Coordinates of C-alpha atoms in Angstrom, one line a residue:
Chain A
X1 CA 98.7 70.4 -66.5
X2 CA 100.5 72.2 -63.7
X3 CA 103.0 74.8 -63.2
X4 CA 107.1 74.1 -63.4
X5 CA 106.9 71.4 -66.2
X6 CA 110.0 69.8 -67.4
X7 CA 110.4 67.1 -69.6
X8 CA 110.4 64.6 -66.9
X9 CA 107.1 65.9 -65.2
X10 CA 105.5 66.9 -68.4
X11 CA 106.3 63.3 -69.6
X12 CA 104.2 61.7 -66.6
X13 CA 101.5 64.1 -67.3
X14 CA 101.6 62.4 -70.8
X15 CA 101.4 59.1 -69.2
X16 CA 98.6 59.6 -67.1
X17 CA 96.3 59.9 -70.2
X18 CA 94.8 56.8 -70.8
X19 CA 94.0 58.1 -74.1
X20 CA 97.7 59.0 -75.0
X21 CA 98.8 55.3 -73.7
X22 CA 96.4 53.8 -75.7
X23 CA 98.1 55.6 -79.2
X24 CA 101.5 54.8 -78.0
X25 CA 102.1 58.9 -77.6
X26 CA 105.9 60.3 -76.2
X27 CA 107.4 63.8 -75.7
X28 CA 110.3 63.7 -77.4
X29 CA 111.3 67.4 -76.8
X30 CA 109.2 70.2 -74.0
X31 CA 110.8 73.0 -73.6
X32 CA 110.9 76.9 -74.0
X33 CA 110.3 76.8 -77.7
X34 CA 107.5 74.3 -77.8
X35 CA 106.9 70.4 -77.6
X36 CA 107.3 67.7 -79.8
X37 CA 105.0 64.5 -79.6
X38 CA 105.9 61.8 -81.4
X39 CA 103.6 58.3 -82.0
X40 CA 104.4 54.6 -84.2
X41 CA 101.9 54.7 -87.0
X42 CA 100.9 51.1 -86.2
X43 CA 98.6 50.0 -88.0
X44 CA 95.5 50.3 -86.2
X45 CA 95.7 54.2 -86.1
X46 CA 95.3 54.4 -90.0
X47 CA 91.8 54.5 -91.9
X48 CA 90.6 52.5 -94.8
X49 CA 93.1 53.9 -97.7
X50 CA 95.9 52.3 -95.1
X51 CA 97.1 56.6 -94.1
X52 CA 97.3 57.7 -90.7
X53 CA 93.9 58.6 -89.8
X54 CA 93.1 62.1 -89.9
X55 CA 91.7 61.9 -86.3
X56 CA 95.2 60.8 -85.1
X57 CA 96.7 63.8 -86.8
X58 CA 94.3 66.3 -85.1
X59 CA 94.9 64.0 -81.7
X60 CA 98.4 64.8 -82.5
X61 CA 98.2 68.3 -82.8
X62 CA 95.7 69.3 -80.1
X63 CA 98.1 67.3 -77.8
X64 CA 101.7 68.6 -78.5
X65 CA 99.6 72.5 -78.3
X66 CA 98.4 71.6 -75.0
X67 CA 102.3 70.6 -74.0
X68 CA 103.5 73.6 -76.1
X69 CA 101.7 76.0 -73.8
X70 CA 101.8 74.4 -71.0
X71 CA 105.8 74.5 -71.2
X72 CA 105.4 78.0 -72.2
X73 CA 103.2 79.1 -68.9
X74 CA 104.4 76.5 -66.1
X75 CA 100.5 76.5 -65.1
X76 CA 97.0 74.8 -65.2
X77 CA 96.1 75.0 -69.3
X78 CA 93.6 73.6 -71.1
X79 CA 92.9 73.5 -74.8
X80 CA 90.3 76.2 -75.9
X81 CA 90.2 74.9 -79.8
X82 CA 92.3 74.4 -83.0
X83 CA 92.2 74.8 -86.7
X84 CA 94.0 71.8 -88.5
X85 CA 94.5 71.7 -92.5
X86 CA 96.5 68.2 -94.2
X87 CA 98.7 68.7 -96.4
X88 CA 98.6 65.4 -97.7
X89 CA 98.0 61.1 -97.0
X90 CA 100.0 60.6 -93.9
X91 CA 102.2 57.8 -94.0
X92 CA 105.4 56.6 -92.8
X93 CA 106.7 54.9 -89.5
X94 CA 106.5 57.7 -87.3
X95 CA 104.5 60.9 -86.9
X96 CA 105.7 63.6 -85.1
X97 CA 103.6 66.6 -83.8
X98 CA 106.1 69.6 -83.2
X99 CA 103.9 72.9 -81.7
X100 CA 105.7 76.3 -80.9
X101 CA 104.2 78.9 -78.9
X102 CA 103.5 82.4 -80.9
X103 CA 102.6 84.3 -78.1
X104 CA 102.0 83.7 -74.0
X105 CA 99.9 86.1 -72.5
X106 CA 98.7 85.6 -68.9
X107 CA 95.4 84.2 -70.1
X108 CA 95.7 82.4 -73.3
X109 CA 98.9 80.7 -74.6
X110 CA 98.8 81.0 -79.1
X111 CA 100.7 77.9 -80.6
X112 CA 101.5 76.8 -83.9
X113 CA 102.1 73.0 -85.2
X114 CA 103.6 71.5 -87.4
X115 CA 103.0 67.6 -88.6
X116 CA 105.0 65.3 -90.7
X117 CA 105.4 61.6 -91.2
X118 CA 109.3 59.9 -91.0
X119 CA 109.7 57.1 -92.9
X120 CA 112.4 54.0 -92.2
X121 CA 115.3 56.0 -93.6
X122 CA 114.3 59.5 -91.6
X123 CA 113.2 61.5 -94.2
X124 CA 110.3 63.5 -93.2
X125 CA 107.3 64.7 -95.3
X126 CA 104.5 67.2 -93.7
X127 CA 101.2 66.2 -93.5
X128 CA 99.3 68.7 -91.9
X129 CA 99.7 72.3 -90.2
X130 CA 97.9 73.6 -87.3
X131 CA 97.3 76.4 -85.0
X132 CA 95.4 76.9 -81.6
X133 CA 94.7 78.8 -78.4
X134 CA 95.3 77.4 -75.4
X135 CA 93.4 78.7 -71.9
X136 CA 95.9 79.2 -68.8
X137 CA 93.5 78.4 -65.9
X138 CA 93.9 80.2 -62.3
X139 CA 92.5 77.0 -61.1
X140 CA 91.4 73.8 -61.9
X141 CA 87.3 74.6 -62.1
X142 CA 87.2 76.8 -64.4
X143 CA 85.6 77.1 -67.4
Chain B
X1 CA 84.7 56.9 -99.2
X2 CA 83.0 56.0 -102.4
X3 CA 79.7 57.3 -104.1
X4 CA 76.0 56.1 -103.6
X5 CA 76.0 55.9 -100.0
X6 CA 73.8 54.7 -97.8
X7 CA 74.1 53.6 -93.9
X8 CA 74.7 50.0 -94.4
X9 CA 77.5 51.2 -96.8
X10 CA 78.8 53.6 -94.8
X11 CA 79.2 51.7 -91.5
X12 CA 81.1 49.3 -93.5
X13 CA 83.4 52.4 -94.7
X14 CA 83.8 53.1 -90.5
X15 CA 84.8 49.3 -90.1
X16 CA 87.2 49.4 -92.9
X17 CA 89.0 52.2 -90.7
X18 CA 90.7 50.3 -88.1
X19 CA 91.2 53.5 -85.7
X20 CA 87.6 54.3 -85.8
X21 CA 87.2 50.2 -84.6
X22 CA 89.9 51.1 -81.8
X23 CA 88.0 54.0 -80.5
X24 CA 84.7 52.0 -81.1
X25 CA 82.8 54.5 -82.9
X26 CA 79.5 53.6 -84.4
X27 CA 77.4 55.6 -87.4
X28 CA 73.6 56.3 -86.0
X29 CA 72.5 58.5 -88.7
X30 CA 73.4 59.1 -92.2
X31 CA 71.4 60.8 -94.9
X32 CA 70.8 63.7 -96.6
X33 CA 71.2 66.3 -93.9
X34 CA 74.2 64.7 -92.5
X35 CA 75.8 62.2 -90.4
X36 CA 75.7 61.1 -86.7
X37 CA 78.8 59.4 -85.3
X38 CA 78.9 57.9 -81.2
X39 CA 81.2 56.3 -79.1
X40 CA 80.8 54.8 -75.6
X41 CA 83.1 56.6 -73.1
X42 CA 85.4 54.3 -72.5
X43 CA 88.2 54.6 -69.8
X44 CA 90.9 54.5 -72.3
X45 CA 89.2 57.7 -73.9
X46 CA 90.4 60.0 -71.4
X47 CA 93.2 62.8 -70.0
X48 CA 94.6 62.8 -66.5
X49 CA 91.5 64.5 -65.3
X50 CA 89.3 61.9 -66.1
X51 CA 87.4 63.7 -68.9
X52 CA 87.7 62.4 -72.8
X53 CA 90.6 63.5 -74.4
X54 CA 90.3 66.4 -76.6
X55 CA 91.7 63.9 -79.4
X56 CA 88.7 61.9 -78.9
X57 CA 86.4 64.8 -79.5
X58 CA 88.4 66.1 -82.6
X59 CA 88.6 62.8 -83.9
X60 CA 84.6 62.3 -83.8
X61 CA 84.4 65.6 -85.2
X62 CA 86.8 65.1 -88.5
X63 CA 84.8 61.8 -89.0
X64 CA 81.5 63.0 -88.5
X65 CA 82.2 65.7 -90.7
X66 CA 83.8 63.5 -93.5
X67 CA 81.1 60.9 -93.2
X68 CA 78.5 63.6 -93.6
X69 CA 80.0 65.6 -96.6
X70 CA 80.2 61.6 -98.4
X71 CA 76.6 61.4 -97.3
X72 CA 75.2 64.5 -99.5
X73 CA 78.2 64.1 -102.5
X74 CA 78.1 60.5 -103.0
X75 CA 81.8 60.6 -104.0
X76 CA 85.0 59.9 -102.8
X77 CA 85.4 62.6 -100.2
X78 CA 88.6 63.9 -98.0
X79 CA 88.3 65.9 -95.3
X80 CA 90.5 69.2 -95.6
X81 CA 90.7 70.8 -92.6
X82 CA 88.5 71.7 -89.7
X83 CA 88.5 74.2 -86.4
X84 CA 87.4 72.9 -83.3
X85 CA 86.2 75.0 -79.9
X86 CA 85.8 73.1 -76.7
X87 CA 82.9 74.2 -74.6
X88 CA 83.6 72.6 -71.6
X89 CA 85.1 69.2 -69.8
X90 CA 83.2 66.1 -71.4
X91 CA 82.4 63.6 -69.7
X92 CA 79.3 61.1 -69.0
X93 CA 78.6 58.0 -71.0
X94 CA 78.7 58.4 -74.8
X95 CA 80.0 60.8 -77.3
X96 CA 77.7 62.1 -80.0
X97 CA 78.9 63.9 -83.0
X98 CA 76.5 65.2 -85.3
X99 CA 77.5 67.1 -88.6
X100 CA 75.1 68.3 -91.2
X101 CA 75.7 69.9 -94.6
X102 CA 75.6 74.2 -94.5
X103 CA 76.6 73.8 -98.2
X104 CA 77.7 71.1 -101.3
X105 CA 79.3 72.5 -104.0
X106 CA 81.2 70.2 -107.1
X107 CA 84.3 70.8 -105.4
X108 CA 84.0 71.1 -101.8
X109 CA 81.4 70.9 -99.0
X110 CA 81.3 72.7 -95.9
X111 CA 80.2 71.4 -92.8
X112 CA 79.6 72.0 -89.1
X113 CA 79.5 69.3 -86.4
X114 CA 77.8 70.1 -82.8
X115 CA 79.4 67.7 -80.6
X116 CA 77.6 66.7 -77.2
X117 CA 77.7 63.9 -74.0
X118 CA 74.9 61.9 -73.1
X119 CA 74.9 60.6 -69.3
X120 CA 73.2 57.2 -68.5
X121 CA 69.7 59.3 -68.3
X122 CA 70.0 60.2 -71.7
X123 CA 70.7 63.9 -70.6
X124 CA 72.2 65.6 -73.6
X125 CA 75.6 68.2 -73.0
X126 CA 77.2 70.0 -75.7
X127 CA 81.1 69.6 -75.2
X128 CA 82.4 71.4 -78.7
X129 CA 81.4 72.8 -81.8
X130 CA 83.3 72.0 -85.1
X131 CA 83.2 73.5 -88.4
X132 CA 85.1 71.9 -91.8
X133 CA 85.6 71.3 -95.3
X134 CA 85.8 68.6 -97.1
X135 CA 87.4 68.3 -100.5
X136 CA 85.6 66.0 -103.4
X137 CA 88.1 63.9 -105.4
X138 CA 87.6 63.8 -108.9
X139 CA 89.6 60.1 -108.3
X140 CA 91.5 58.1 -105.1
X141 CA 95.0 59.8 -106.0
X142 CA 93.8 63.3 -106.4
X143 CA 95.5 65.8 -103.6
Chain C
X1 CA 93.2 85.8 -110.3
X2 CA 94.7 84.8 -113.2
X3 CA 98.3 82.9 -113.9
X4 CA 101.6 83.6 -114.7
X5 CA 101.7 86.2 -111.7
X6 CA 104.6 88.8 -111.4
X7 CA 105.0 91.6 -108.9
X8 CA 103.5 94.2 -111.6
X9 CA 100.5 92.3 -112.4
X10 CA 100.2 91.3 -109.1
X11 CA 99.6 94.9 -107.9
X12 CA 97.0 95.3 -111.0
X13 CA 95.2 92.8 -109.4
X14 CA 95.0 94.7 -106.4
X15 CA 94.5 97.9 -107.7
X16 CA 91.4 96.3 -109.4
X17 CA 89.9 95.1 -105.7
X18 CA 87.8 98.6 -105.0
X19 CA 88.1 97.2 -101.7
X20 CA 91.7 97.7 -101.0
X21 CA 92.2 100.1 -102.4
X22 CA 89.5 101.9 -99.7
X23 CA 91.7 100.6 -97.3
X24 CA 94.9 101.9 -98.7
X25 CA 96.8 98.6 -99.1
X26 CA 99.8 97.7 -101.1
X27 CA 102.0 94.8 -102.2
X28 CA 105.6 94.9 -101.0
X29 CA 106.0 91.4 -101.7
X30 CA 105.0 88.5 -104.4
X31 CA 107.4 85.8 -105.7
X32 CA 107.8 82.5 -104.8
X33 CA 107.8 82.4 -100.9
X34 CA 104.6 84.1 -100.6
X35 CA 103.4 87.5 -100.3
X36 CA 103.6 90.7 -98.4
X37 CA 100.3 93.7 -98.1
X38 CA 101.0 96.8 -95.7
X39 CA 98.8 99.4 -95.0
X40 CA 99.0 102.5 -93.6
X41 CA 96.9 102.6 -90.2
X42 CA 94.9 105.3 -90.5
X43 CA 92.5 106.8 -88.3
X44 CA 89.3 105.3 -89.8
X45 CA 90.9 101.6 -89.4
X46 CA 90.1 101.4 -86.0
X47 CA 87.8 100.2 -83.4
X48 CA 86.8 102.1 -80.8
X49 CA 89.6 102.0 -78.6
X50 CA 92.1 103.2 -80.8
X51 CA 94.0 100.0 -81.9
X52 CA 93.4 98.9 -85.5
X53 CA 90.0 96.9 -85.9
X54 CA 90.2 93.4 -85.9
X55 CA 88.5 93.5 -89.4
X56 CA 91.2 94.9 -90.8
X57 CA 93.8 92.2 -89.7
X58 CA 91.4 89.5 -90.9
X59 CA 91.1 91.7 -94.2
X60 CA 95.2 91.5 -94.4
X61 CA 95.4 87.9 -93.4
X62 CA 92.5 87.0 -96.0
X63 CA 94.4 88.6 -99.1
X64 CA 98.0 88.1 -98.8
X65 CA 96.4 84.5 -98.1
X66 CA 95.1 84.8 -101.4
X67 CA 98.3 86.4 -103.6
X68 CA 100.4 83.9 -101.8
X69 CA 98.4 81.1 -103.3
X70 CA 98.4 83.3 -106.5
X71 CA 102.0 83.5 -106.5
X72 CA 102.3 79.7 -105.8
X73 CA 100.1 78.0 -108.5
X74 CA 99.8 80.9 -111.2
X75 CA 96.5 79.9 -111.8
X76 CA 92.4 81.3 -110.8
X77 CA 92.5 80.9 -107.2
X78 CA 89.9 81.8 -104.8
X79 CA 90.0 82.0 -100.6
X80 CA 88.3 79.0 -99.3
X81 CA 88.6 79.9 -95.3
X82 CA 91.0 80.9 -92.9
X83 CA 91.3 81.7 -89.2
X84 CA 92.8 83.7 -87.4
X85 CA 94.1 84.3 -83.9
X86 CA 94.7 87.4 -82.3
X87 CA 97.7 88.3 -80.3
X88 CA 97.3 91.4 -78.9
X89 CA 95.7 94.8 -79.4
X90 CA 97.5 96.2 -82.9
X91 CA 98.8 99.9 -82.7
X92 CA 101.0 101.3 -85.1
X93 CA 101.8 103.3 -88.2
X94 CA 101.9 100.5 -90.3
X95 CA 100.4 96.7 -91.1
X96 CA 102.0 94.2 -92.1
X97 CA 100.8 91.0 -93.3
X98 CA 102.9 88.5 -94.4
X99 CA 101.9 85.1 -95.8
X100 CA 103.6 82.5 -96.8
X101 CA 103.0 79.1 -98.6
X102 CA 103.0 76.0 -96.9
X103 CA 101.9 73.5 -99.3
X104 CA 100.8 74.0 -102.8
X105 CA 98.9 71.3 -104.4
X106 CA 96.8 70.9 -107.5
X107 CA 93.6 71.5 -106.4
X108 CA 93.9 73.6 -102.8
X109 CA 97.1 75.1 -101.5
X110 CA 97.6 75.9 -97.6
X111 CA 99.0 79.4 -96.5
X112 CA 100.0 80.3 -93.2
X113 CA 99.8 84.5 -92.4
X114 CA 102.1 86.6 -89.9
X115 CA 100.7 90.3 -89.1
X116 CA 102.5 92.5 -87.2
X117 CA 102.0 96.5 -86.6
X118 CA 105.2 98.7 -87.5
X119 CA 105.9 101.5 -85.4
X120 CA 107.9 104.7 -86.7
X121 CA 110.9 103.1 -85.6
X122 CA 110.4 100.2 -87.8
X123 CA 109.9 98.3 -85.0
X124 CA 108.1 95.4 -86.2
X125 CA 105.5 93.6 -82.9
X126 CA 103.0 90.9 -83.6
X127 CA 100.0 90.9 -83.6
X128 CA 98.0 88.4 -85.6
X129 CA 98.4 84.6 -86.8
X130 CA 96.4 83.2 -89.7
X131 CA 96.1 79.6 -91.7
X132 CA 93.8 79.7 -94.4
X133 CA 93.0 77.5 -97.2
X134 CA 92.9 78.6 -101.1
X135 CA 90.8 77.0 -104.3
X136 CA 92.3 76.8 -107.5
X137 CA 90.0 77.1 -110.1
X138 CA 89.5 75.1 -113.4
X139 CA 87.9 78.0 -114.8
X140 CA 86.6 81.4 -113.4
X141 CA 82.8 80.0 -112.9
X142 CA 84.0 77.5 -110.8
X143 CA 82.9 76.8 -107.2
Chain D
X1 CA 82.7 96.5 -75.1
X2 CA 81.0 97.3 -71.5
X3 CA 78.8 95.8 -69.2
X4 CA 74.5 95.7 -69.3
X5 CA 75.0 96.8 -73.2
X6 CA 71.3 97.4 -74.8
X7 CA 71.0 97.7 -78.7
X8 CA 70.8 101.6 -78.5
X9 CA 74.2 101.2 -76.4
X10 CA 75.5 98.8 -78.5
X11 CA 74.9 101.0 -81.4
X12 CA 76.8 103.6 -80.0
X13 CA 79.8 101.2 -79.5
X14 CA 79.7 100.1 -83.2
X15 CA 79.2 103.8 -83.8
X16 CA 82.3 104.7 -82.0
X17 CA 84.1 102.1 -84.2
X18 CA 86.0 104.0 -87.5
X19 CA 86.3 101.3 -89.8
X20 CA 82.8 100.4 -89.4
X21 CA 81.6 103.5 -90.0
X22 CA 83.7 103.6 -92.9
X23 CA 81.6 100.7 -94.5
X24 CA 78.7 101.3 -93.0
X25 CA 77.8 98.8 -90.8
X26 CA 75.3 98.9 -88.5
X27 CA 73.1 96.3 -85.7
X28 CA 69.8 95.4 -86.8
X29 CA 69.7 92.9 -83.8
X30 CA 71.3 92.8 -80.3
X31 CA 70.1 90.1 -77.4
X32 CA 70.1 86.9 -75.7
X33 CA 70.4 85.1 -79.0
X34 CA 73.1 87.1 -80.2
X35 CA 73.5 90.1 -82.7
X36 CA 72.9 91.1 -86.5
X37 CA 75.0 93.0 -88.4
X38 CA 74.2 94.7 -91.8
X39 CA 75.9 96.7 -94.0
X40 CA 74.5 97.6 -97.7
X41 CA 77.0 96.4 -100.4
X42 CA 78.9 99.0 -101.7
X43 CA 80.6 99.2 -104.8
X44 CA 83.8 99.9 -102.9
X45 CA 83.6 97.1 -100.5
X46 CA 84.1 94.9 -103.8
X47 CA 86.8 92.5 -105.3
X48 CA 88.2 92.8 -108.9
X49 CA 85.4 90.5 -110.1
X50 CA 82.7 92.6 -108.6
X51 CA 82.0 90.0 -105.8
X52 CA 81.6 91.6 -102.1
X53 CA 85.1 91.1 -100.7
X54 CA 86.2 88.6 -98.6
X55 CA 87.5 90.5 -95.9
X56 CA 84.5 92.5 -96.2
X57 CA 82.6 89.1 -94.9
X58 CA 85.3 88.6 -92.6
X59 CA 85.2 91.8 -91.0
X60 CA 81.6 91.0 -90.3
X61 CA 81.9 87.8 -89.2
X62 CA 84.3 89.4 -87.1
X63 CA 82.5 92.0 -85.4
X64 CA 79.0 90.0 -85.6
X65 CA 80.6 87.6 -83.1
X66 CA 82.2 90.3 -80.9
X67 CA 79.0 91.7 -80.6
X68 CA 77.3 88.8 -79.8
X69 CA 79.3 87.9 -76.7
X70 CA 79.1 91.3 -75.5
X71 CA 75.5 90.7 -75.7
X72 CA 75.4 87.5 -73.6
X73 CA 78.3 88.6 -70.9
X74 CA 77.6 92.3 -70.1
X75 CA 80.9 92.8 -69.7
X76 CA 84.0 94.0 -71.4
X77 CA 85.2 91.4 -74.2
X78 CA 87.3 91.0 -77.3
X79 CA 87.5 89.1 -80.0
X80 CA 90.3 86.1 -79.5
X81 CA 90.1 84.4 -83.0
X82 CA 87.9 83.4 -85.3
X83 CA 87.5 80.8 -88.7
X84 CA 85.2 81.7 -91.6
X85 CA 84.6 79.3 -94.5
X86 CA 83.0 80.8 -97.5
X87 CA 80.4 79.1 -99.1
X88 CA 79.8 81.3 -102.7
X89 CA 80.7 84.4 -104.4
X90 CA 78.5 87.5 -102.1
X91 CA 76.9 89.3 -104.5
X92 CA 73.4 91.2 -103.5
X93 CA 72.3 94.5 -102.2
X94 CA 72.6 93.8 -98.3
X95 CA 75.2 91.7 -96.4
X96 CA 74.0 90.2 -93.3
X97 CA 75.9 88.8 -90.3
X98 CA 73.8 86.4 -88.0
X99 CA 76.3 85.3 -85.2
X100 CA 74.8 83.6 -82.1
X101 CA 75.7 82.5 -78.6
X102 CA 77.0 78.7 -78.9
X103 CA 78.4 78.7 -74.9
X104 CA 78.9 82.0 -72.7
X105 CA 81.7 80.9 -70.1
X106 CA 83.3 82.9 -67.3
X107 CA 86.2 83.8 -69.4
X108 CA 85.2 82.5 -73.0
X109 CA 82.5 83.1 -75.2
X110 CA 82.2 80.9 -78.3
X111 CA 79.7 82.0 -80.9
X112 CA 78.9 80.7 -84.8
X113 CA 78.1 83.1 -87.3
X114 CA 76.0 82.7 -90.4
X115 CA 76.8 85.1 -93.2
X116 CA 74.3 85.8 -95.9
X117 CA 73.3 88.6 -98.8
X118 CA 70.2 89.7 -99.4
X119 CA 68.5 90.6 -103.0
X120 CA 66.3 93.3 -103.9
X121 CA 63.6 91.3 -103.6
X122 CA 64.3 90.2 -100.0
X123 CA 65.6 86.9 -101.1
X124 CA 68.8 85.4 -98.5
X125 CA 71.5 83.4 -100.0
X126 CA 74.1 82.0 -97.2
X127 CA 77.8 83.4 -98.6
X128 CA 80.0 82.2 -95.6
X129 CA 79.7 80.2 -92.0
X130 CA 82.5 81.4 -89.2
X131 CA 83.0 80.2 -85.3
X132 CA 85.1 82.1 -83.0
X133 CA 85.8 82.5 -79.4
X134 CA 85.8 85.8 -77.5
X135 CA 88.0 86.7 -74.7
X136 CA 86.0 88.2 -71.3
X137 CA 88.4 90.3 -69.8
X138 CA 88.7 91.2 -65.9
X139 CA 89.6 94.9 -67.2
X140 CA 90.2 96.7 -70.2
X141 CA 94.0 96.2 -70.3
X142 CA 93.8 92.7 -70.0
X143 CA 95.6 90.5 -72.6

């Protein structure tokens, strides 16, 4: 991602994942707290028990901590790794990804997430919690 | 996923989990010391730089691990949690995740999942390294 | 440790870990939100350039993890695995590691850990984050 | 830790390092591989059940994989975050902390670590598994 994100910007970033378009992603909120990604649990994104897929969840989470810092640092970030840990089956209508940033050094952005179904009536139950380190590149090779 | 696994079984368990048949993952290996997952890199895999999407990665890594801790329990098996550390941009032609067992117990198996590219030579790269635990349900409702 | 967990016994527990009590730590906190350890940073708590050793934090993070669970589920419980994620070098006269429950289930209950360093101001700065993972035993011999 | 570090130098860094003179660590290996940390088990590095402490194993893990990187980057590093899983109660004469080079980057080390204790007799049985990432920094007051 690149520097001076807003909503709108960060929002086309999102777009221009192929990988986020195919899972029906949306930032629903980027700002200085954090970001919020939110998806439809349709039903191909769930696994044989009929809950979300775990691999959505951690999709989920490594995404809106990428966003997080990225809002947090207005630069080039990249994910460096994450822990996740569900909390329970995931299901609902809705899943929504909310990451905060922790700390923002000049080289490494710390997040926190946190995951929770909505069901038709809005009520929202957690699912998972995770936390990860994002990289703040000085440009876009490196490593 | 259910006891008394074998491959045949288990790829039915993959293709029973329709978001593993949306990111067309396949099992090549699944036995005693663990389980192999792959998926062609497909264009709708990727981020805006053109390399698979981090939530592709930790996808392949939850279900690698999962697959592999049913593989050495023979029970019905949930993944807990997992960390994930991204080694560098993946791309090239196929995804390979492999997981093996570092330890069973009656409770709860620990694994770690070395996750790689493959480029049409066959040239292997490793992109991230996973490490998880999975929890063994005594029966499907258990939490 | 064992159930029914008060304050009091709580700090028995402790006292009984030869472990902390090498390292000087103490329980300010123990009900139903979590738990609380400080310590005292002494001089041979460091690394070796003077901030408090990284060991130590992940000593902190590991066992208010673990009274936070024991607070939570008054039963046998045992650390399964945490991480942390360092924030910045830790100086200070005091530690403080807070940790607090997230979800407590009957077999596993997730924890999430704050440390900060507390200067002789009581000023109170950041410097670790931790989610870890706790087993709740059946019986002592249990893995 | 500083650049073109040698086991006798490396030594002297761990040396230099309170807390782990205070439980006795010390390197039995340092090179392109990685490092090895020991430390005899002490019956003050203990919990209340007489099991090695699990921040004992994570302050190992710990420094095992700081070590490790400062062994494959010559240069000045610290430890960004790390996840340890434990596998069984430690209980033995000798705790031993394997951690190896997984990827050395410009600005990012990752590493595993395998944590085992050691018997009387020389017999190893594995006690934890941890992966972590390590910082490289430009200069020592880096962040």
């Amino acid at each position: 991602m690149s520097g001076d994100l807003d909503l709108t910007v960060a929002r086309k970033v999102l777009e221009a994942q192929p990988f986020s378009v195919l899972l029906g992603a949306r930032l629903t909120a980027f700002d200085g707290e954090g970001a919020t990604l939110e998806l439809d649990i349709r039903d191909d994104l769930r696994q044989q028990h009929g809950f979300v897929h775990g691999g959505v969840l951690s999709y989920a989470a490594d995404n809106a901590i990428t966003f997080a810092a990225g809002a947090a640092v207005g630069a080039q970030v990249v994910t460096a790794g994450f822990t996740i840990d569900y909390l329970r089956p995931a299901q609902g209508d809705l899943l929504r990804a909310r990451a905060r940033i922790v700390r923002a050094g000049r080289t490494r952005v710390v997040c926190r997430c946190d995951l929770s179904t909505v069901d038709a009536e809005g009520a929202e139950t957690p699912c998972a919690v995770a936390q990860g380190t994002v990289s703040v590149l000085e440009d876009q090779n490196s490593a």
